[in-house]
Amino acid sequence: MEPKISLSARVKQIKPSPTLAVNAKAKALKAAGADIVNFSVGEPDFDTPPHVCAAGKAAIDQGFTRYTAVPGIPELREAIAHRFAEDHGWHYTADQIQVASGGKHGLYNMAQALFGPGDEVLVLAPYWVSYPDIIQLSGATPVIVPLTEAKDFDLEPEVLARYVTERTKGIILNSPSNPTGSVFSRAALAAVGQMALKGNWVVISDDIYDTITYIDGKLPHILDVCPELMEQTLVLNGVSKSFAMTGWRIGYTAGPKHIIAAMNKIQSQSTSNASSVAQKAALAAVSGPQDFPRVMKEAFVPRLDFILKTLTEIPGVTCVKPSGAFYVFPNVSAYFGKSFKGKPITGSLDLADYLLDEALIAAVPGIAFGADRFIRFSFATSMPVIAEGMKRFKTALANLS
Ligand SMILES: *Cc1c(COP(=O)(O)O)cnc(C)c1O
């Protein structure tokens, strides 16, 4: 029966976050007693550092529990500006920074402030699951540009050029990338930077994983290779991944004053401000000692080495070595066309279902990231869990015929 109240056209064109959905299904199975190995989690398996928690508790005890300024408390925005200056040499004033309820919400504010019907926004696939839907919610059209495993999922400016039109309004860059872990090369960023300058695109650089890299030296960044882009670039970051604070919901954006002001207008008519208590905790994270992200990263290194070695020993599986973040994104398409008990595996969705049902492994199908030949495993979990999960994965693939 048709419900009496119909839904908006807007909501009908988007889908719920597939990564959150897989994680929810895995958690529900686990709660029901199933021995699930959960590789679907998109967050560090660390606790928020104690000094950050203490700052959150102190904020409650001190009654810091009221509305704050829409863009965030001034001392947090100052501290964020200081971080950008110290870590990158980029100079922002506090009114060039917005604090929002998570990085995802920052992106949402940006899209609402910048994009509308008729605009096209370039999104590189494999992409983070939320980019296309957040763009669509603004009325604009996400234009999906494929990256290739053969090129280590680096940007390919000649390929990108084929997707550019007069309506191209912006591009989203994510390096290190979720789901591939790839980092864009300086040369490719320089070429794309020139295209952005020429086309007057807004460049959105999602740097949420920039503290978790496995490369030597500074992560290549479009603002470093192409500083002229400062006037048209929004840098997105936050404490969710770097300080294991996903539940606190604090992200931030730095960029041109008039765009930040427009994003503040959107925020003032939606959430008003990010949680006052969480902002105080984020202040402790951003202005305190910066060794936590490094300690966390160092814990990820042996896990990455182990999962990559184990994966690539499986016949038919190939995997680009991640340069950052905490995901591997193997190509599993050699197993497409095979079947289990007469049930065919036609793509990543079938494979992920098979792995969950028959091997009790939760992983996110590549199709959620616009790359159906792949599957995403998070290694933000303990070594014994990774070992058990990889053993199951290997057996499950061998059982397909
Ligand atoms: C986790 C993540 C974010 C931000 O997440 P929040 O929890 O909303 O702060 C942004 N971009 C990518 C690619 C992510 O993986």
Short mmCIF file of C-alpha atoms and ligand atoms in Angstrom, two decimals:
data_model
loop_
_atom_site.label_atom_id
_atom_site.label_comp_id
_atom_site.label_asym_id
_atom_site.label_seq_id
_atom_site.Cartn_x
_atom_site.Cartn_y
_atom_site.Cartn_z
CA MET A 1 0.00 0.00 0.00
CA GLU A 2 1.23 3.47 -0.90
CA PRO A 3 1.81 5.49 2.26
CA LYS A 4 -0.47 8.49 2.62
CA ILE A 5 2.42 10.94 2.83
CA SER A 6 4.78 10.99 -0.15
CA LEU A 7 8.48 11.79 0.10
CA SER A 8 10.43 14.55 -1.61
CA ALA A 9 12.05 14.01 -5.00
CA ARG A 10 15.29 15.03 -3.30
CA VAL A 11 15.40 12.19 -0.83
CA LYS A 12 14.28 9.67 -3.44
CA GLN A 13 17.37 10.24 -5.56
CA ILE A 14 19.90 9.42 -2.83
CA LYS A 15 20.74 6.21 -0.98
CA PRO A 16 21.75 5.61 2.64
CA SER A 17 25.51 5.37 3.24
CA PRO A 18 26.43 1.82 2.14
CA THR A 19 29.44 1.63 4.46
CA LEU A 20 27.33 2.48 7.49
CA ALA A 21 24.78 -0.10 6.30
CA VAL A 22 27.31 -2.96 6.05
CA ASN A 23 28.72 -2.04 9.43
CA ALA A 24 25.21 -2.00 10.95
CA LYS A 25 24.43 -5.46 9.50
CA ALA A 26 27.74 -6.84 10.81
CA LYS A 27 27.11 -5.38 14.26
CA ALA A 28 23.58 -6.80 14.34
CA LEU A 29 24.83 -10.29 13.38
CA LYS A 30 27.53 -10.02 16.04
CA ALA A 31 24.99 -8.95 18.66
CA ALA A 32 22.92 -12.00 17.72
CA GLY A 33 25.90 -14.19 18.54
CA ALA A 34 27.57 -14.71 15.15
CA ASP A 35 31.38 -14.80 15.17
CA ILE A 36 31.82 -11.99 12.64
CA VAL A 37 35.19 -10.61 11.56
CA ASN A 38 34.36 -6.99 10.84
CA PHE A 39 36.52 -5.39 8.15
CA SER A 40 33.86 -2.84 7.26
CA VAL A 41 34.57 -0.30 9.97
CA GLY A 42 35.62 3.13 8.77
CA GLU A 43 37.13 4.38 12.02
CA PRO A 44 40.29 3.86 14.08
CA ASP A 45 40.11 1.06 16.65
CA PHE A 46 41.71 3.37 19.23
CA ASP A 47 40.07 5.23 22.10
CA THR A 48 40.02 9.02 22.08
CA PRO A 49 43.18 10.15 23.94
CA PRO A 50 42.62 10.75 27.70
CA HIS A 51 43.55 14.46 27.65
CA VAL A 52 40.90 15.03 24.97
CA CYS A 53 38.25 13.17 26.95
CA ALA A 54 39.23 15.15 30.04
CA ALA A 55 38.66 18.41 28.17
CA GLY A 56 35.20 17.21 27.14
CA LYS A 57 34.36 16.27 30.73
CA ALA A 58 35.70 19.57 32.06
CA ALA A 59 33.50 21.42 29.57
CA ILE A 60 30.43 19.69 31.01
CA ASP A 61 31.51 20.30 34.61
CA GLN A 62 32.14 23.98 33.86
CA GLY A 63 28.69 24.36 32.37
CA PHE A 64 30.00 24.95 28.85
CA THR A 65 26.74 23.53 27.59
CA ARG A 66 25.07 26.32 25.65
CA TYR A 67 24.91 27.43 22.03
CA THR A 68 28.23 28.60 20.67
CA ALA A 69 29.04 30.95 17.80
CA VAL A 70 27.76 29.45 14.53
CA PRO A 71 31.23 28.91 12.94
CA GLY A 72 32.62 27.42 16.16
CA ILE A 73 34.23 28.83 19.31
CA PRO A 74 36.90 31.42 18.44
CA GLU A 75 39.68 29.65 20.39
CA LEU A 76 39.10 26.44 18.41
CA ARG A 77 39.16 28.29 15.09
CA GLU A 78 42.37 30.07 16.17
CA ALA A 79 43.91 26.74 17.14
CA ILE A 80 42.92 25.21 13.80
CA ALA A 81 44.45 28.19 11.96
CA HIS A 82 47.60 27.70 13.99
CA ARG A 83 47.71 23.99 13.05
CA PHE A 84 47.43 24.81 9.34
CA ALA A 85 50.23 27.38 9.65
CA GLU A 86 52.47 25.07 11.63
CA ASP A 87 51.87 21.88 9.62
CA HIS A 88 51.61 23.37 6.13
CA GLY A 89 52.58 27.03 6.15
CA TRP A 90 49.06 28.00 5.04
CA HIS A 91 47.83 31.18 6.67
CA TYR A 92 44.17 31.49 7.50
CA THR A 93 42.37 33.91 9.79
CA ALA A 94 39.69 32.62 12.17
CA ASP A 95 36.93 33.92 9.87
CA GLN A 96 38.27 31.64 7.14
CA ILE A 97 37.47 28.59 9.23
CA GLN A 98 34.21 26.81 9.95
CA VAL A 99 33.76 24.08 12.54
CA ALA A 100 30.92 21.68 11.69
CA SER A 101 29.42 18.49 13.11
CA GLY A 102 31.96 16.20 11.46
CA GLY A 103 33.88 16.34 8.21
CA LYS A 104 30.89 14.95 6.34
CA HIS A 105 28.77 17.83 7.57
CA GLY A 106 31.44 20.31 6.44
CA LEU A 107 31.18 18.84 2.96
CA TYR A 108 27.43 19.10 3.11
CA ASN A 109 27.64 22.79 4.06
CA MET A 110 30.09 23.39 1.20
CA ALA A 111 27.89 21.71 -1.37
CA GLN A 112 24.83 23.64 -0.21
CA ALA A 113 26.75 26.91 -0.29
CA LEU A 114 28.43 26.39 -3.68
CA PHE A 115 26.48 24.08 -5.95
CA GLY A 116 23.08 23.99 -7.55
CA PRO A 117 21.16 22.73 -10.58
CA GLY A 118 23.23 22.90 -13.77
CA ASP A 119 26.56 22.62 -11.96
CA GLU A 120 28.82 19.64 -12.47
CA VAL A 121 31.27 18.48 -9.85
CA LEU A 122 34.11 16.12 -10.71
CA VAL A 123 34.38 13.09 -8.43
CA LEU A 124 37.20 10.59 -8.86
CA ALA A 125 36.28 6.92 -8.62
CA PRO A 126 36.92 4.93 -6.47
CA TYR A 127 35.29 7.69 -4.40
CA TRP A 128 34.23 8.08 -0.80
CA VAL A 129 30.62 6.92 -0.69
CA SER A 130 29.15 10.25 0.41
CA TYR A 131 30.51 12.53 -2.33
CA PRO A 132 27.98 11.76 -5.09
CA ASP A 133 24.99 11.88 -2.77
CA ILE A 134 26.01 15.11 -1.03
CA ILE A 135 26.49 16.74 -4.45
CA GLN A 136 23.13 15.43 -5.62
CA LEU A 137 21.42 16.84 -2.54
CA SER A 138 22.64 20.28 -3.62
CA GLY A 139 20.91 19.85 -6.99
CA ALA A 140 24.23 19.61 -8.87
CA THR A 141 25.42 16.62 -10.89
CA PRO A 142 28.35 14.48 -9.76
CA VAL A 143 30.50 13.60 -12.78
CA ILE A 144 32.37 10.39 -12.09
CA VAL A 145 35.93 10.19 -13.45
CA PRO A 146 37.56 6.74 -13.29
CA LEU A 147 41.03 6.23 -11.81
CA THR A 148 42.85 3.01 -12.59
CA GLU A 149 44.57 0.31 -10.60
CA ALA A 150 47.32 0.19 -13.24
CA LYS A 151 48.24 3.80 -12.38
CA ASP A 152 48.00 3.16 -8.60
CA PHE A 153 44.77 5.17 -8.59
CA ASP A 154 46.71 8.39 -9.18
CA LEU A 155 44.97 11.33 -10.87
CA GLU A 156 45.19 11.13 -14.67
CA PRO A 157 44.87 14.70 -15.98
CA GLU A 158 44.34 13.55 -19.63
CA VAL A 159 41.46 11.32 -18.53
CA LEU A 160 40.03 14.06 -16.32
CA ALA A 161 40.08 16.47 -19.26
CA ARG A 162 37.55 14.30 -21.09
CA TYR A 163 34.96 14.92 -18.38
CA VAL A 164 35.34 18.69 -18.16
CA THR A 165 32.56 20.86 -19.61
CA GLU A 166 31.50 24.53 -19.35
CA ARG A 167 29.35 23.49 -16.43
CA THR A 168 32.24 22.08 -14.38
CA LYS A 169 32.09 24.02 -11.11
CA GLY A 170 34.42 22.04 -8.90
CA ILE A 171 36.40 18.94 -8.10
CA ILE A 172 36.78 16.87 -4.94
CA LEU A 173 40.23 15.48 -4.15
CA ASN A 174 40.85 12.92 -1.40
CA SER A 175 44.46 12.01 -0.77
CA PRO A 176 45.17 9.67 0.98
CA SER A 177 41.99 8.18 -0.40
CA ASN A 178 39.21 6.24 1.20
CA PRO A 179 38.86 3.48 -0.12
CA THR A 180 42.16 2.97 -2.02
CA GLY A 181 44.71 4.49 0.38
CA SER A 182 46.36 6.07 -2.66
CA VAL A 183 48.10 9.41 -2.58
CA PHE A 184 48.07 11.74 -5.58
CA SER A 185 51.44 12.54 -7.12
CA ARG A 186 52.84 16.04 -7.20
CA ALA A 187 52.96 16.01 -11.02
CA ALA A 188 49.31 15.01 -11.38
CA LEU A 189 48.22 17.55 -8.76
CA ALA A 190 50.15 20.27 -10.59
CA ALA A 191 48.40 19.43 -13.87
CA VAL A 192 44.97 19.34 -12.26
CA GLY A 193 45.78 22.58 -10.43
CA GLN A 194 46.36 24.29 -13.78
CA MET A 195 43.05 22.95 -15.08
CA ALA A 196 41.29 24.28 -11.96
CA LEU A 197 42.86 27.71 -12.37
CA LYS A 198 41.88 27.86 -16.03
CA GLY A 199 38.34 26.64 -15.46
CA ASN A 200 37.74 28.64 -12.24
CA TRP A 201 36.80 25.50 -10.39
CA VAL A 202 36.46 25.32 -6.66
CA VAL A 203 38.87 22.69 -5.39
CA ILE A 204 37.70 20.71 -2.37
CA SER A 205 40.62 18.90 -0.78
CA ASP A 206 39.42 16.28 1.68
CA ASP A 207 42.51 15.80 3.84
CA ILE A 208 40.88 13.78 6.61
CA TYR A 209 43.60 11.06 6.41
CA ASP A 210 46.59 13.38 6.06
CA THR A 211 48.12 12.36 9.39
CA ILE A 212 47.99 8.66 8.46
CA THR A 213 50.51 8.18 5.65
CA TYR A 214 53.13 5.54 4.89
CA ILE A 215 55.27 7.66 2.60
CA ASP A 216 58.55 9.47 3.21
CA GLY A 217 58.37 13.23 3.47
CA LYS A 218 55.42 15.59 3.25
CA LEU A 219 52.25 14.45 1.60
CA PRO A 220 51.91 16.15 -1.82
CA HIS A 221 49.16 18.75 -1.63
CA ILE A 222 47.52 20.79 -4.38
CA LEU A 223 47.99 24.02 -2.38
CA ASP A 224 51.73 23.37 -2.15
CA VAL A 225 52.23 22.56 -5.83
CA CYS A 226 49.83 25.28 -6.96
CA PRO A 227 49.67 28.05 -4.29
CA GLU A 228 47.74 30.33 -6.69
CA LEU A 229 44.74 28.12 -5.93
CA MET A 230 44.39 29.49 -2.38
CA GLU A 231 41.52 31.79 -3.44
CA GLN A 232 39.49 28.88 -4.82
CA THR A 233 40.34 25.97 -2.53
CA LEU A 234 38.52 24.58 0.47
CA VAL A 235 40.52 22.34 2.75
CA LEU A 236 38.48 19.83 4.72
CA ASN A 237 39.84 18.13 7.78
CA GLY A 238 38.77 17.09 11.27
CA VAL A 239 39.59 15.11 14.36
CA SER A 240 37.51 11.99 13.55
CA LYS A 241 40.34 9.95 12.08
CA SER A 242 43.46 11.72 13.41
CA PHE A 243 42.37 11.66 17.07
CA ALA A 244 40.00 8.68 17.02
CA MET A 245 37.02 10.99 17.64
CA THR A 246 34.42 9.76 15.14
CA GLY A 247 31.59 9.90 17.69
CA TRP A 248 32.34 13.43 18.86
CA ARG A 249 31.38 14.78 15.42
CA ILE A 250 33.83 17.61 14.82
CA GLY A 251 35.20 18.51 11.39
CA TYR A 252 36.46 21.78 9.95
CA THR A 253 36.90 23.64 6.69
CA ALA A 254 39.37 26.38 5.79
CA GLY A 255 38.96 28.53 2.71
CA PRO A 256 38.07 31.90 1.17
CA LYS A 257 36.16 34.16 3.55
CA HIS A 258 33.06 34.61 1.39
CA ILE A 259 32.59 30.86 0.98
CA ILE A 260 33.05 30.20 4.69
CA ALA A 261 30.53 32.99 5.40
CA ALA A 262 28.03 31.32 3.04
CA MET A 263 28.62 27.97 4.73
CA ASN A 264 27.99 29.66 8.09
CA LYS A 265 24.66 30.92 6.78
CA ILE A 266 23.69 27.34 5.86
CA GLN A 267 24.88 26.09 9.26
CA SER A 268 22.98 28.85 11.10
CA GLN A 269 19.76 27.59 9.54
CA SER A 270 20.42 23.90 10.16
CA THR A 271 22.53 22.74 13.12
CA SER A 272 23.34 26.25 14.50
CA ASN A 273 26.70 25.02 15.77
CA ALA A 274 28.64 21.85 16.48
CA SER A 275 28.33 20.48 20.03
CA SER A 276 29.87 22.89 22.56
CA VAL A 277 31.37 20.06 24.60
CA ALA A 278 32.84 18.32 21.55
CA GLN A 279 34.37 21.63 20.41
CA LYS A 280 36.25 21.90 23.73
CA ALA A 281 37.49 18.33 23.31
CA ALA A 282 38.58 19.10 19.73
CA LEU A 283 40.40 22.18 21.03
CA ALA A 284 42.45 19.93 23.32
CA ALA A 285 43.20 17.65 20.36
CA VAL A 286 44.19 20.37 17.92
CA SER A 287 46.18 22.53 20.35
CA GLY A 288 47.71 19.76 22.49
CA PRO A 289 50.53 17.31 21.77
CA GLN A 290 50.43 15.98 18.20
CA ASP A 291 52.01 12.58 18.86
CA PHE A 292 48.75 10.59 18.99
CA PRO A 293 48.23 10.41 15.21
CA ARG A 294 51.83 9.26 14.81
CA VAL A 295 51.51 6.54 17.48
CA MET A 296 48.31 5.34 15.81
CA LYS A 297 49.94 5.35 12.40
CA GLU A 298 52.88 3.34 13.70
CA ALA A 299 50.44 0.72 14.97
CA PHE A 300 48.88 0.50 11.50
CA VAL A 301 52.18 -0.20 9.70
CA PRO A 302 52.66 -3.89 10.65
CA ARG A 303 48.95 -4.52 10.05
CA LEU A 304 49.18 -3.03 6.59
CA ASP A 305 52.27 -5.09 5.77
CA PHE A 306 50.58 -8.25 7.00
CA ILE A 307 47.21 -7.78 5.31
CA LEU A 308 48.79 -6.77 2.01
CA LYS A 309 51.17 -9.74 2.00
CA THR A 310 48.39 -12.19 2.90
CA LEU A 311 45.98 -10.74 0.34
CA THR A 312 48.38 -10.73 -2.55
CA GLU A 313 49.31 -14.37 -1.90
CA ILE A 314 45.74 -15.35 -2.77
CA PRO A 315 45.53 -16.52 -6.37
CA GLY A 316 43.88 -13.98 -8.67
CA VAL A 317 43.82 -11.15 -6.12
CA THR A 318 45.81 -7.98 -6.83
CA CYS A 319 46.11 -4.94 -4.60
CA VAL A 320 47.68 -1.50 -4.91
CA LYS A 321 49.84 -0.77 -1.87
CA PRO A 322 48.13 1.96 0.17
CA SER A 323 50.20 5.06 0.90
CA GLY A 324 47.85 6.25 3.63
CA ALA A 325 44.59 5.73 5.57
CA PHE A 326 43.68 2.28 6.96
CA TYR A 327 42.08 0.45 4.07
CA VAL A 328 43.15 -2.02 1.41
CA PHE A 329 41.15 -2.19 -1.80
CA PRO A 330 41.97 -5.46 -3.57
CA ASN A 331 40.77 -6.35 -7.04
CA VAL A 332 38.69 -9.52 -6.64
CA SER A 333 37.17 -9.62 -10.12
CA ALA A 334 39.01 -12.86 -11.01
CA TYR A 335 36.33 -14.57 -8.91
CA PHE A 336 33.37 -13.01 -10.68
CA GLY A 337 31.53 -15.60 -12.76
CA LYS A 338 32.25 -18.35 -10.23
CA SER A 339 29.57 -19.64 -7.89
CA PHE A 340 28.86 -21.22 -4.53
CA LYS A 341 26.24 -24.00 -4.26
CA GLY A 342 24.89 -22.93 -7.64
CA LYS A 343 24.60 -19.26 -6.62
CA PRO A 344 26.65 -17.08 -8.98
CA ILE A 345 28.97 -14.28 -7.87
CA THR A 346 28.34 -11.62 -10.51
CA GLY A 347 29.98 -8.63 -8.82
CA SER A 348 31.25 -7.07 -5.59
CA LEU A 349 27.80 -6.99 -3.99
CA ASP A 350 27.32 -10.75 -4.43
CA LEU A 351 30.83 -11.38 -3.17
CA ALA A 352 30.33 -9.21 -0.06
CA ASP A 353 27.03 -11.00 0.67
CA TYR A 354 28.68 -14.39 0.19
CA LEU A 355 31.56 -13.43 2.50
CA LEU A 356 29.19 -12.24 5.19
CA ASP A 357 26.79 -15.18 4.98
CA GLU A 358 29.24 -18.05 4.42
CA ALA A 359 32.57 -16.85 5.86
CA LEU A 360 31.27 -14.40 8.48
CA ILE A 361 33.48 -11.62 7.13
CA ALA A 362 32.07 -8.11 6.76
CA ALA A 363 33.69 -6.04 4.00
CA VAL A 364 32.32 -3.23 1.84
CA PRO A 365 31.62 -4.04 -1.82
CA GLY A 366 33.58 -1.88 -4.27
CA ILE A 367 30.39 -0.88 -6.07
CA ALA A 368 29.63 1.40 -3.09
CA PHE A 369 32.74 3.37 -4.11
CA GLY A 370 31.97 3.27 -7.82
CA ALA A 371 34.45 0.43 -8.50
CA ASP A 372 32.70 -2.91 -8.79
CA ARG A 373 35.81 -5.06 -9.35
CA PHE A 374 37.06 -4.38 -5.82
CA ILE A 375 36.21 -4.87 -2.18
CA ARG A 376 37.30 -2.75 0.81
CA PHE A 377 38.85 -4.15 3.96
CA SER A 378 39.66 -1.86 6.89
CA PHE A 379 42.72 -2.85 8.88
CA ALA A 380 41.76 -0.64 11.81
CA THR A 381 41.37 -3.82 13.84
CA SER A 382 43.73 -6.07 15.80
CA MET A 383 46.34 -8.33 14.21
CA PRO A 384 44.71 -11.61 15.40
CA VAL A 385 41.38 -10.46 13.94
CA ILE A 386 43.07 -9.59 10.65
CA ALA A 387 44.81 -12.98 10.58
CA GLU A 388 41.57 -14.87 11.24
CA GLY A 389 39.66 -12.80 8.69
CA MET A 390 42.27 -13.27 5.97
CA LYS A 391 42.29 -17.05 6.61
CA ARG A 392 38.53 -17.10 6.15
CA PHE A 393 38.74 -14.91 3.06
CA LYS A 394 41.27 -17.20 1.41
CA THR A 395 39.18 -20.29 2.15
CA ALA A 396 35.97 -18.61 1.00
CA LEU A 397 37.50 -17.68 -2.35
CA ALA A 398 38.93 -21.20 -2.78
CA ASN A 399 35.46 -22.63 -2.18
CA LEU A 400 34.06 -20.84 -5.24
CA SER A 401 33.92 -22.88 -8.40
C1 LIG B 1 35.71 9.60 7.66
C2 LIG B 1 35.78 10.48 6.46
C3 LIG B 1 35.40 11.84 6.49
C4 LIG B 1 34.86 12.58 7.69
O1 LIG B 1 34.17 11.89 8.57
P1 LIG B 1 33.43 12.56 9.81
O2 LIG B 1 33.22 11.40 10.71
O3 LIG B 1 32.17 13.15 9.30
O4 LIG B 1 34.33 13.59 10.41
C5 LIG B 1 35.55 12.61 5.35
N1 LIG B 1 36.06 12.07 4.23
C6 LIG B 1 36.44 10.79 4.16
C7 LIG B 1 37.00 10.30 2.89
C8 LIG B 1 36.30 9.95 5.26
O5 LIG B 1 36.66 8.67 5.15
#
